CSV table of C-alpha atoms in Angstrom, one decimal:
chain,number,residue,atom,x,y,z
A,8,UNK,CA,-4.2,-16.7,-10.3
A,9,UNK,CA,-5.8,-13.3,-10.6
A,10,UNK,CA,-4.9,-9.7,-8.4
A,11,UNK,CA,-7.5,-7.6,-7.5
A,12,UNK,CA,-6.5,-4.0,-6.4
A,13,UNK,CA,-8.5,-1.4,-5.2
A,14,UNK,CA,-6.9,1.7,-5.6
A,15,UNK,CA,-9.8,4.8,-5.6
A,16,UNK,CA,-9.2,6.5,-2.8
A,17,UNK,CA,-7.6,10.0,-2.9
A,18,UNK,CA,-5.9,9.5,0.3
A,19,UNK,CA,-6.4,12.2,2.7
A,20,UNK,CA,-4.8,11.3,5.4
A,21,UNK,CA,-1.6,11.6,3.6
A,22,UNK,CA,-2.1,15.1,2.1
A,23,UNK,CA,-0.5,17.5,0.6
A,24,UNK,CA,1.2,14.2,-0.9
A,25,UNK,CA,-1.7,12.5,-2.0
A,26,UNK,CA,-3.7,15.6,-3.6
A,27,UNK,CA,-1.9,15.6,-7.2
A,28,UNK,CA,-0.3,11.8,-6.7
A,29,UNK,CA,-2.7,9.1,-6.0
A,30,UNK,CA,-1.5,7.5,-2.6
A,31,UNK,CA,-0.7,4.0,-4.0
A,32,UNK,CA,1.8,5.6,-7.0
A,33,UNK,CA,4.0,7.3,-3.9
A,34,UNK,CA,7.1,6.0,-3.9
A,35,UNK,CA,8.8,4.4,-0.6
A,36,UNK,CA,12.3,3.2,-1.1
A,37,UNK,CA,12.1,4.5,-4.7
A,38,UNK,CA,9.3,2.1,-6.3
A,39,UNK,CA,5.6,3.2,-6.4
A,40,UNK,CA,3.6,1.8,-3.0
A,41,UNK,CA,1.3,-0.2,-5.4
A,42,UNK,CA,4.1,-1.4,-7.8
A,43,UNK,CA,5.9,-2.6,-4.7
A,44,UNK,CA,2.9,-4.3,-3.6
A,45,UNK,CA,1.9,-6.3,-6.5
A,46,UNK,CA,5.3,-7.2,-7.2
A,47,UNK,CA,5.8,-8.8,-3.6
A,48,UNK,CA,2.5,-10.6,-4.0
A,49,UNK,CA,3.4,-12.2,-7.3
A,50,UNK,CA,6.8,-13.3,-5.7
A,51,UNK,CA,5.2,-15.0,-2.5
A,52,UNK,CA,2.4,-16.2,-4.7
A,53,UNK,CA,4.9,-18.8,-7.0
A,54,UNK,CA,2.6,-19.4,-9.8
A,55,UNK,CA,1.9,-17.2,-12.5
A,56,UNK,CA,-0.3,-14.4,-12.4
A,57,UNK,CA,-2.6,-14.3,-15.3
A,58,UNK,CA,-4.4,-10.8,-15.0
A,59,UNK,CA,-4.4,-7.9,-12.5
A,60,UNK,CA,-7.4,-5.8,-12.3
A,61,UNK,CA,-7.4,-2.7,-10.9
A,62,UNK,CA,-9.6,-0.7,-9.6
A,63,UNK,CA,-9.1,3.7,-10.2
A,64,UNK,CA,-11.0,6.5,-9.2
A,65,UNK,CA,-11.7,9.1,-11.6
A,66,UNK,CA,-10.0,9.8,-14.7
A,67,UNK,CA,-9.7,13.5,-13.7
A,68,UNK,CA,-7.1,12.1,-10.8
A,69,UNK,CA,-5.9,8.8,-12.2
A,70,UNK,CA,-5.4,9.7,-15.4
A,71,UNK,CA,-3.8,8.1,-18.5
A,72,UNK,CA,-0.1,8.0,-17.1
A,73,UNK,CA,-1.4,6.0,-14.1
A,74,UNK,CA,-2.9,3.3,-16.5
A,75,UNK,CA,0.1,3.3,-18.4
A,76,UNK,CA,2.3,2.8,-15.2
A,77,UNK,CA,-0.3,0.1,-13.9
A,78,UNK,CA,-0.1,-1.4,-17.5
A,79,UNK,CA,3.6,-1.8,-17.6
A,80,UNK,CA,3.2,-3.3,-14.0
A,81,UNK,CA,1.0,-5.9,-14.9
A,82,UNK,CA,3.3,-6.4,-18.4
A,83,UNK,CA,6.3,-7.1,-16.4
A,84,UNK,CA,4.9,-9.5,-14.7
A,85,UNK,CA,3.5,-11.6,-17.6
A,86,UNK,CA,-0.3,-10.5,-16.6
A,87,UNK,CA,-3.4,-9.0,-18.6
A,88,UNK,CA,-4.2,-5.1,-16.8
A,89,UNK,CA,-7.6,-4.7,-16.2
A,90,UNK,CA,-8.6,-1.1,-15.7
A,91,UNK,CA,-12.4,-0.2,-13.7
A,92,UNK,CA,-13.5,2.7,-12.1
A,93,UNK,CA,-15.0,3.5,-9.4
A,94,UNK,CA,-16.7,6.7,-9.8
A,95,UNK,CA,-18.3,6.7,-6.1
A,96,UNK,CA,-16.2,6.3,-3.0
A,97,UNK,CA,-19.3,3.7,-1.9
A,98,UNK,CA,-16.8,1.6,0.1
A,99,UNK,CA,-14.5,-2.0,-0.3
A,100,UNK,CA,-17.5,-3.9,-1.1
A,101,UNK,CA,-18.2,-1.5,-4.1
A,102,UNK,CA,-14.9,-1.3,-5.2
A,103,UNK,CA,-14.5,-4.9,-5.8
A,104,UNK,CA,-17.9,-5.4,-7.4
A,105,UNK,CA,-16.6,-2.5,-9.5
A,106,UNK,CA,-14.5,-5.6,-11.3
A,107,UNK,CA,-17.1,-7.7,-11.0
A,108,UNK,CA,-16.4,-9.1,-14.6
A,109,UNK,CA,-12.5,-10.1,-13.2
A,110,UNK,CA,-14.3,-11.8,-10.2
A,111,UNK,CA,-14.1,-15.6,-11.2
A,112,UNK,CA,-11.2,-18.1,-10.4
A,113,UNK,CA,-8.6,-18.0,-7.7
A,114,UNK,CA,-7.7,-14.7,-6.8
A,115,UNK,CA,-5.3,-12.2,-4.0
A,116,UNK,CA,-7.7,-9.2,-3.1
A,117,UNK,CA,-4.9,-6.5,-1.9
A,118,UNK,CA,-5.9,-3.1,-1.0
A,119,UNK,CA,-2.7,-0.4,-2.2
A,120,UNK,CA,-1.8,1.3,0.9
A,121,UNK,CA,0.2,-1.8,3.0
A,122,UNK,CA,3.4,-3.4,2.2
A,123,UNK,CA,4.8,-6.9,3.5
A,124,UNK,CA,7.4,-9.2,3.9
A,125,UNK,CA,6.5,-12.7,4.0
A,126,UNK,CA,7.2,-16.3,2.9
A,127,UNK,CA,4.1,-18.7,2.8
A,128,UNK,CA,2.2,-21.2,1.2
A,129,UNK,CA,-1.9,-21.2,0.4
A,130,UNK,CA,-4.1,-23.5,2.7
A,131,UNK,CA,-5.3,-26.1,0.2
A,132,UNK,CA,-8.0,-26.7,2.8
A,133,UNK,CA,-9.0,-23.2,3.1
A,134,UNK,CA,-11.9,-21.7,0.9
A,135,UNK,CA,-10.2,-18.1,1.5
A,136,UNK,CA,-7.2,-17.2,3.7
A,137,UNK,CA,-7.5,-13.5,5.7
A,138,UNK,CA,-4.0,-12.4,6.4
A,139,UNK,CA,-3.2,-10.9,9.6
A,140,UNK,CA,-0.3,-9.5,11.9
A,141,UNK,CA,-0.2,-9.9,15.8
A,142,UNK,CA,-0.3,-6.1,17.1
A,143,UNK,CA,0.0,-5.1,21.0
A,144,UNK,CA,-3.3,-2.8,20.8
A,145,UNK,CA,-6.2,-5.1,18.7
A,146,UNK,CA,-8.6,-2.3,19.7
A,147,UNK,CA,-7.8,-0.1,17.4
A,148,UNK,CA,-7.8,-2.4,14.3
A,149,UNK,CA,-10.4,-5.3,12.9
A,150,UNK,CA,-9.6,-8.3,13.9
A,151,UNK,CA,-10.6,-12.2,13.7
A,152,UNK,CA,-12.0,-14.0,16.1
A,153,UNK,CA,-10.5,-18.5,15.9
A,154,UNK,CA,-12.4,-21.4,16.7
A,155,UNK,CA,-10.7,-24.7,18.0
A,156,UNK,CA,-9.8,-26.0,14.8
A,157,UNK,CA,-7.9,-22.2,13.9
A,158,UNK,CA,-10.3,-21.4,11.4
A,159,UNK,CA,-11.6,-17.8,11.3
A,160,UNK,CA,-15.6,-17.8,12.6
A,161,UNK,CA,-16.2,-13.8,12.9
A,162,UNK,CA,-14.4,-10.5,12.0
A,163,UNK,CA,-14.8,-7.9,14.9
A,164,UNK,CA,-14.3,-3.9,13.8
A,165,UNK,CA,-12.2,-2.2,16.5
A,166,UNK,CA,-13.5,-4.8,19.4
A,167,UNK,CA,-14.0,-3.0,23.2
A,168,UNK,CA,-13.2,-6.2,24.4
A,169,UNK,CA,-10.8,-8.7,23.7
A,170,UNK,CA,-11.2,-10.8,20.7
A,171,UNK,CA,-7.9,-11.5,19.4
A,172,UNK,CA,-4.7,-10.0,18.5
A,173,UNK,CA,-4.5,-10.8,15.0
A,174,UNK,CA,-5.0,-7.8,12.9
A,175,UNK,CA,-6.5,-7.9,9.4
A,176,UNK,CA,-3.9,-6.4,7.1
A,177,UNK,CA,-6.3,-6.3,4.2
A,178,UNK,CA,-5.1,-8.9,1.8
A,179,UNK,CA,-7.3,-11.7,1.1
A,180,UNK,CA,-6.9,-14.8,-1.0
A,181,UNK,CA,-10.4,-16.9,-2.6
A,182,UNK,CA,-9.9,-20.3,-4.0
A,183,UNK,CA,-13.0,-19.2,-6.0
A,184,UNK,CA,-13.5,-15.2,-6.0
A,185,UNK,CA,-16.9,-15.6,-7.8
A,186,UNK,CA,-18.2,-16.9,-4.3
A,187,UNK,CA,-17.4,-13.5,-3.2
A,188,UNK,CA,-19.1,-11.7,-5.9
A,189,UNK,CA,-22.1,-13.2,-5.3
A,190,UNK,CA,-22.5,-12.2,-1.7
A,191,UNK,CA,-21.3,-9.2,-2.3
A,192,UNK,CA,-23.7,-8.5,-5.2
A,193,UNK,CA,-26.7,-10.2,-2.5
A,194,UNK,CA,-25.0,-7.1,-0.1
A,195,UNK,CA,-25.7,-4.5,-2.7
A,196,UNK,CA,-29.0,-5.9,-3.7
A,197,UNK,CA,-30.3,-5.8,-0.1
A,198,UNK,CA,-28.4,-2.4,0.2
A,199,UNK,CA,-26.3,-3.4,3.8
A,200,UNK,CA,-24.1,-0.6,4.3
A,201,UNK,CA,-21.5,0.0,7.1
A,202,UNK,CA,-21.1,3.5,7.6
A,203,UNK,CA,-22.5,4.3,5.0
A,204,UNK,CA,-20.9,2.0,2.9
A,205,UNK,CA,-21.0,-1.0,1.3
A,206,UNK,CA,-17.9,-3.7,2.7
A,207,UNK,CA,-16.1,-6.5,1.6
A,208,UNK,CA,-16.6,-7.9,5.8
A,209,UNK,CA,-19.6,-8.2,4.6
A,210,UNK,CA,-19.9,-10.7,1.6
A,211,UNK,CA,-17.2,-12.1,3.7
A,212,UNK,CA,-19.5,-13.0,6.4
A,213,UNK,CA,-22.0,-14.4,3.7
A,214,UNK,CA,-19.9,-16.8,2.8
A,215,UNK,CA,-18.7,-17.9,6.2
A,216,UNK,CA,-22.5,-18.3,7.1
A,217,UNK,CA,-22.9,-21.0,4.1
A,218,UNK,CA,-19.7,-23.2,5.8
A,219,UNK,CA,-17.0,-21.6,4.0
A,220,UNK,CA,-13.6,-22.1,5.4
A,221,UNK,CA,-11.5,-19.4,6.4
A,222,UNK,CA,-8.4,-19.7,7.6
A,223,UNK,CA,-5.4,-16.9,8.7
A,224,UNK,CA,-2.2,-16.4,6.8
A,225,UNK,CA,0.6,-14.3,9.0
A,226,UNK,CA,3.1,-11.6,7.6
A,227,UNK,CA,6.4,-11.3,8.8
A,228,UNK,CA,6.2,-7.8,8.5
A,229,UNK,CA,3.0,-4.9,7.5
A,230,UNK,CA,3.8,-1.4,7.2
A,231,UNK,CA,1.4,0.7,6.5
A,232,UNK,CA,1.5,4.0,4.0
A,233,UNK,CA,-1.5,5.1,5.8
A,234,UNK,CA,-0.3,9.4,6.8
A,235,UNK,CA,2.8,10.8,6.5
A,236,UNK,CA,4.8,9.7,9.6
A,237,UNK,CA,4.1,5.4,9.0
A,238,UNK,CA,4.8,6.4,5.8
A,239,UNK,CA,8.4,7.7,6.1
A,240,UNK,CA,9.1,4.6,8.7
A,241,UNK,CA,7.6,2.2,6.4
A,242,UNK,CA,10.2,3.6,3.9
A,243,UNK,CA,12.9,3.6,6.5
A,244,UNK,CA,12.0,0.1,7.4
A,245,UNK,CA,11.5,-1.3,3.3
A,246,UNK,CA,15.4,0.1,2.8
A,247,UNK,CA,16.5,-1.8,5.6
A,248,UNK,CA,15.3,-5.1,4.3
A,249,UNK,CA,16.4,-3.7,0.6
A,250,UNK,CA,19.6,-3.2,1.7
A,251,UNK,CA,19.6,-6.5,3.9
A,252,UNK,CA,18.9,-8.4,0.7
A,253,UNK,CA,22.2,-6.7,-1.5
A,254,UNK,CA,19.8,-4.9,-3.4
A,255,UNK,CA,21.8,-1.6,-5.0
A,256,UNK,CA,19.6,1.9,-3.7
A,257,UNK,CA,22.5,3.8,-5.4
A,258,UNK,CA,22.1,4.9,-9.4
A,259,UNK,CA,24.9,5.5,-11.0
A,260,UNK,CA,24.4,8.4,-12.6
A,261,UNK,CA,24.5,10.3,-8.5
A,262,UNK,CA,26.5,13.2,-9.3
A,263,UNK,CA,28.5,13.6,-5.4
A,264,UNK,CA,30.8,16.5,-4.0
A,265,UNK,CA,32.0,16.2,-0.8
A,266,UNK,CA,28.8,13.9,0.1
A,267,UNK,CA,28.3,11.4,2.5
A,268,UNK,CA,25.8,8.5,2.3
A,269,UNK,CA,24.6,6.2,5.2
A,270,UNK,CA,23.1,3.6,4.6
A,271,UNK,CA,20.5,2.3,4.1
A,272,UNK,CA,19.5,4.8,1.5
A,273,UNK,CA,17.6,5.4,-2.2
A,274,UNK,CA,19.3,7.3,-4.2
A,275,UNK,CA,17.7,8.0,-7.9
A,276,UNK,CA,18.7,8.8,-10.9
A,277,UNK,CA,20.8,11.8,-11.9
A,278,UNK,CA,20.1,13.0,-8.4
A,279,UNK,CA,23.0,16.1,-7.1
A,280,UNK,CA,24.9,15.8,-3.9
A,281,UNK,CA,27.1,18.3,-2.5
A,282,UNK,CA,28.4,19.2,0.9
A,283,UNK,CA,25.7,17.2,2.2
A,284,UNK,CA,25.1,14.0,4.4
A,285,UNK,CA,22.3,11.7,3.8
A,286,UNK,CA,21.0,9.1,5.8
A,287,UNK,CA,20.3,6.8,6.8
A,288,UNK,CA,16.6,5.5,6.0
A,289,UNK,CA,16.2,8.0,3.6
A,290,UNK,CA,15.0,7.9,-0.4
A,291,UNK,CA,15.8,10.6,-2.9
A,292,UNK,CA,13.5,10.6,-6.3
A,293,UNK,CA,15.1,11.6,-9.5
A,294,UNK,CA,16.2,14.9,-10.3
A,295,UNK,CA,16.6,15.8,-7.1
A,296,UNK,CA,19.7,18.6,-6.2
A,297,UNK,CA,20.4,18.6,-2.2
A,298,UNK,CA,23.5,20.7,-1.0
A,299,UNK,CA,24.8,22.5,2.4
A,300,UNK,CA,22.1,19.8,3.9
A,301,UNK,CA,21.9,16.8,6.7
A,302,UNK,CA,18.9,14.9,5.7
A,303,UNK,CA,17.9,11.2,7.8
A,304,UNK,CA,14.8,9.2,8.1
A,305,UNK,CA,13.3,11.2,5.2
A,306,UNK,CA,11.2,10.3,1.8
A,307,UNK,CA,12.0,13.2,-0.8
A,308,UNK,CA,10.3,12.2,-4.0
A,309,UNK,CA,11.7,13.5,-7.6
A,310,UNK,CA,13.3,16.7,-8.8
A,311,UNK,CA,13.1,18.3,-5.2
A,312,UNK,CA,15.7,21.4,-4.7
A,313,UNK,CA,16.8,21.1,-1.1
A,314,UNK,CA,19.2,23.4,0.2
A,315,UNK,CA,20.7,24.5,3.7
A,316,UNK,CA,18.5,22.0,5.6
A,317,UNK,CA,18.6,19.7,8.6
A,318,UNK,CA,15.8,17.4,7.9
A,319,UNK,CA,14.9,14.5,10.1
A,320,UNK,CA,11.3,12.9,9.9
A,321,UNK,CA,10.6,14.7,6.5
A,322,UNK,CA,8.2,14.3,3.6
A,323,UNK,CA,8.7,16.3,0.5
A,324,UNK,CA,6.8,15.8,-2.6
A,325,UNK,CA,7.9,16.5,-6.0
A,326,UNK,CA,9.7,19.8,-7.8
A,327,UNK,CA,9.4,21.3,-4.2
A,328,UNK,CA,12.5,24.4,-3.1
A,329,UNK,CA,13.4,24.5,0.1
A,330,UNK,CA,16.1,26.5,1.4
A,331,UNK,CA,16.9,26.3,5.2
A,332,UNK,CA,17.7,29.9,5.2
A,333,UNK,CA,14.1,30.8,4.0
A,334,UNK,CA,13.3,34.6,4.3
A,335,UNK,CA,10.3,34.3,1.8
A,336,UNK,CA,7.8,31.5,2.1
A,337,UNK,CA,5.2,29.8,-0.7
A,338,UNK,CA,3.3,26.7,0.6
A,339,UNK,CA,0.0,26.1,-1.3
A,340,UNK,CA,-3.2,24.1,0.8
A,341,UNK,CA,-2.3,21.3,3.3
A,342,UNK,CA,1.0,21.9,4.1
A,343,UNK,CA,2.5,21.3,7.3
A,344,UNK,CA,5.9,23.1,9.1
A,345,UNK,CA,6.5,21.4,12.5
């Protein structure tokens, strides 16, 4: 079994976060989105994973730490990394022909901004399994439209009318991915675009017009890393489930004076707490130094200095100062103060 993981885009809609971190190496509940991903897909999966490829933007932004950290992923889990580029944000389609020499065998396509919870077994009937999630307002996502026997005959972008509810989540599984590639190289060649770019619905459709099978696979849960407010509830939600499963959020080397956790809560490594309380739902990266504050439903990521603060609904990226009792302020491009 092979993973395929787009990972190119720069992530605007999560800014300032996402200018100087790629969006799928920000950590929720203290573990990069992408590492958190893969990880969760190899455990549902239950057979070995023999490479992951994934697929970068430019060096310039995902440079030769994010390899290394993509390397050491794919390590841990017993797989070969494969590292492409895609040096033109050209679309999903694109992206995955970007690994077009990874595209053969059975194969998870997962794109790095959603996380799940789930429990399931592959369709051995199914030539590819789409999985989706059951959301209240299918208008505002793609969705797949069932025939009588359940099997998936049409995707529908954003449908005015009623399709379905079942929302594509954008993890797909191919019993043979090279069927894929060569639709999607026949999409390229014959230069259908979608908004002006090329997409994996697409070479998806190819295949479903030659009789392949597709069937739906459900999620218990998707969260989405999307912008910066699904982002901190997707954290708050992971720690829930973290801490529902006995998983220790607390490193022991917290320094604490006069603190007061709640859970559920990350706390990192060598991280400073004093005459504060924090939580719950919130994660605090490494290095981090938080006194005379009340911080809940927050993401802080590492070595943040946070200091006479009441924080509710925050994001703060890394080596940031705050002080509540601010006289002077400093915020570079993108920030936001609500």
């Amino acid at each position: 079994m092979k993973i395929i993981v787009p990972m190119a885009g720069r992530g605007s809609r999560l800014r300032p976060h996402s200018l100087i971190v790629p969006k799928p190496l920000i950590p929720v509940a203290g573990k990069p989105i992408v590492h958190r991903l893969v990880e969760d897909i190899a455990k549902i999966l239950k057979q070995p994973i023999e490479e992951i490829a994934f697929i970068l933007g430019d060096e310039a932004f995902f440079g030769d730490d994010v390899v290394s950290s993509l390397q050491e992923l794919a390590q841990g889990l017993g797989a070969k990394a494969s590292i492409y580029r895609q040096d033109l944000p050209l679309g999903t389609g694109h992206a995955i022909m970007c690994a077009k020499e990874s595209l053969s065998g059975p194969a998870v396509i997962a794109y790095a901004d959603t996380l799940i919870r789930a429990d399931f077994d592959l369709d051995p009937e199914a030539d590819a399994v789409i999985w989706v999630k059951q959301v209240d307002q299918p208008e505002a996502y793609g969705v797949v439209k069932l025939n009588e026997q359940q099997e998936i005959i049409e995707l529908v972008e954003k449908p005015k009318e009623f399709v379905s509810d079942l929302a594509v989540i954008g993890i797909y599984y191919f019993k043979e991915v090279g069927i894929l590639k060569q639709e999607l190289q026949n999409v390229l060649d014959n230069n259908i675009q979608n908004g002006g770019e090329y997409q994996i619905n697409d070479g998806i459709k190819g295949m479903m017009a030659k009789g392949k099978v597709f069937k739906t696979g459900s999620v218990d849960e998707w969260m989405d890393c999307g912008n910066k407010n699904v982002t901190v509830e997707t954290n708050g939600r992971m720690l829930g489930f973290l801490h529902q499963d006995g998983v220790n959020l607390i490193d022991p080397s917290v320094k604490v004076e006069n603190a007061t956790i709640i859970p559920p809560c990350f706390v990192g490594e060598n991280v400073v707490l004093s005459n504060v309380t924090i939580g719950p739902n919130v994660s605090l990266g490494k290095g981090c130094h938080i006194s005379n504050s009340t911080i809940k439903n927050s993401l802080i990521q590492t070595h943040a200095h946070i200091q006479n603060a009441t924080l509710d609904n925050a994001m703060i990226g890394n080596h940031v100062t705050f002080d509540g009792n601010f006289t002077s302020i400093s915020i570079g491009d993108y920030s936001v103060l609500e």
